[in-house]
mmCIF file of C-alpha atoms in Angstrom:
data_model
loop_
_atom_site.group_PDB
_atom_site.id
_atom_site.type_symbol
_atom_site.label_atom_id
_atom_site.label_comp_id
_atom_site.label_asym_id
_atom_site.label_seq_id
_atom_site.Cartn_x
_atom_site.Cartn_y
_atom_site.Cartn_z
ATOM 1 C CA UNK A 1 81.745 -37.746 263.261
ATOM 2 C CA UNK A 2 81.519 -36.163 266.453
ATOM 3 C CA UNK A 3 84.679 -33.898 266.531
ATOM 4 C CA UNK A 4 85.537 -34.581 270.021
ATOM 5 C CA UNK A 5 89.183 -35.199 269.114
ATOM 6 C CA UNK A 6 89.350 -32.051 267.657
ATOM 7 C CA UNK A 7 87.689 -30.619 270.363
ATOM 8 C CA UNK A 8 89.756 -31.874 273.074
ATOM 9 C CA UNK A 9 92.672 -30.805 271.148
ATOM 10 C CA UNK A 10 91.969 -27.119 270.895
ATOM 11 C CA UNK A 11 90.586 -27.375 274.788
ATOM 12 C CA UNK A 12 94.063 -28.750 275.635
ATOM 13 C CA UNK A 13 95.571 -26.005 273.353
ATOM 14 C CA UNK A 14 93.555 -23.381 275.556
ATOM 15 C CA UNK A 15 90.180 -22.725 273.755
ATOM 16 C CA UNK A 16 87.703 -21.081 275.789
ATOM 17 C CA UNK A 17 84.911 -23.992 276.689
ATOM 18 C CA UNK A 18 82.856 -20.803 276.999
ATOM 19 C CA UNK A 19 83.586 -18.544 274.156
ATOM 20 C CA UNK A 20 79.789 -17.506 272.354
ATOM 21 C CA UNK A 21 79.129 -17.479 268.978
ATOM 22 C CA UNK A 22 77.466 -14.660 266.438
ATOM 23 C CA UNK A 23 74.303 -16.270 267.413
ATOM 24 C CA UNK A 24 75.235 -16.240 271.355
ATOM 25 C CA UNK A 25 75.698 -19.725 271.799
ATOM 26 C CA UNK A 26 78.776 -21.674 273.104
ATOM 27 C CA UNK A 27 79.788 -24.778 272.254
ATOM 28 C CA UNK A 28 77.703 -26.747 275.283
ATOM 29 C CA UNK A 29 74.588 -24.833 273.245
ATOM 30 C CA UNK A 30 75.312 -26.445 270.109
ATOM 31 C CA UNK A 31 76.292 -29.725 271.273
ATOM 32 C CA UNK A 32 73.106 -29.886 273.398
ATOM 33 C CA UNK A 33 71.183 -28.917 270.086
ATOM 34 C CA UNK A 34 72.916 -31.403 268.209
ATOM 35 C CA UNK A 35 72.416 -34.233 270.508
ATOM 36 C CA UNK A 36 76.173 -34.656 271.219
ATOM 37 C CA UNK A 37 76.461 -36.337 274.359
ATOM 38 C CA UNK A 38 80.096 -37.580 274.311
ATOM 39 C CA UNK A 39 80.992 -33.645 273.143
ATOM 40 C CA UNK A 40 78.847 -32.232 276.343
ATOM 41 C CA UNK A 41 80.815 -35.155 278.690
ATOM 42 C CA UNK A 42 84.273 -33.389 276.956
ATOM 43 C CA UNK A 43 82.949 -29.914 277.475
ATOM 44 C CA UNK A 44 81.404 -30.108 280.617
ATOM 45 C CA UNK A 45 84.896 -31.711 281.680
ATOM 46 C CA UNK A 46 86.486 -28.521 280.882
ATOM 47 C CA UNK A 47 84.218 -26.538 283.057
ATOM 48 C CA UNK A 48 81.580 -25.219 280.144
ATOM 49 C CA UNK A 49 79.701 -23.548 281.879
ATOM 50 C CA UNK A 50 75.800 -25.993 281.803
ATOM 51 C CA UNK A 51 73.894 -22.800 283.571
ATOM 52 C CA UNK A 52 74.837 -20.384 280.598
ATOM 53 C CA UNK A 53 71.804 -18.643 278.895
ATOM 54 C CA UNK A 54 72.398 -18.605 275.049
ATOM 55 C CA UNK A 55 70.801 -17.389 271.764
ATOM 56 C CA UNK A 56 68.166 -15.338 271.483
ATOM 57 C CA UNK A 57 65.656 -17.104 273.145
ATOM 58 C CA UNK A 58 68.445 -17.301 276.309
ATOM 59 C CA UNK A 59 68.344 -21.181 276.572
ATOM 60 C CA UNK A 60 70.260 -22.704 278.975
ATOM 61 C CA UNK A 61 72.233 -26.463 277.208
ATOM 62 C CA UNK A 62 69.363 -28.059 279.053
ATOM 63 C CA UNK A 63 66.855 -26.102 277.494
ATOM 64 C CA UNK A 64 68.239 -27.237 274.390
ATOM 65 C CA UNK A 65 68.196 -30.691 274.898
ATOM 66 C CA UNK A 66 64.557 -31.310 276.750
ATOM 67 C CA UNK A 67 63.598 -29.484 273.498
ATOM 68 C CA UNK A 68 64.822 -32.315 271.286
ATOM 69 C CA UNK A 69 63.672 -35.085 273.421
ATOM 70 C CA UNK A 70 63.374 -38.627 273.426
ATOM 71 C CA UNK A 71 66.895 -38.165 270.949
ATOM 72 C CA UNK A 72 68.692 -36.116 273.167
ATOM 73 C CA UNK A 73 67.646 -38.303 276.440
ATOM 74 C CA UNK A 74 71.754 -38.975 276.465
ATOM 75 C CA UNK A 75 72.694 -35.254 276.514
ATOM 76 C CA UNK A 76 69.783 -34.343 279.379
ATOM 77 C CA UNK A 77 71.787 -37.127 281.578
ATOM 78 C CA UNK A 78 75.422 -35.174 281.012
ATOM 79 C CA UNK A 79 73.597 -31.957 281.598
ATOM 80 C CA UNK A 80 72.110 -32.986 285.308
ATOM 81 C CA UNK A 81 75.179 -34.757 286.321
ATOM 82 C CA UNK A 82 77.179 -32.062 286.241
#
């Protein structure tokens, strides 16, 4: 699955939507990557922050998801919207 229970659950329990990983990605980064577009509606809900420059290469979530086009066409949609 998804996780987007689980991640609506820790949100709601006061998670920080922008809290970066070793490899200095939040969790918009990796949902983007992963082609999650329900997770980036849930995130960018929470105010993740969809301008945030992450990893090494300093992606923004769009970045990531233009890079895994046409399967991430979804996620690109979430990103512009918000």
């Amino acid at each position: 699955g998804d996780n987007v229970g689980a991640a609506v659950a820790l949100l709601l329990h006061g998670l920080d939507v922008n809290a970066r990983s070793d490899a200095l990605r939040a969790p918009i980064h990796e949902a983007a990557l992963h082609g999650q577009s329900r997770m980036l509606a849930v995130l960018c809900a929470a105010r993740a922050d969809v301008r945030a420059r992450g990893g090494s290469a300093r992606l923004t979530p769009l970045d990531c998801a233009l890079a895994n086009l046409p399967s991430s066409t979804d996620c690109v949609r979430v990103l512009v919207a918000n």
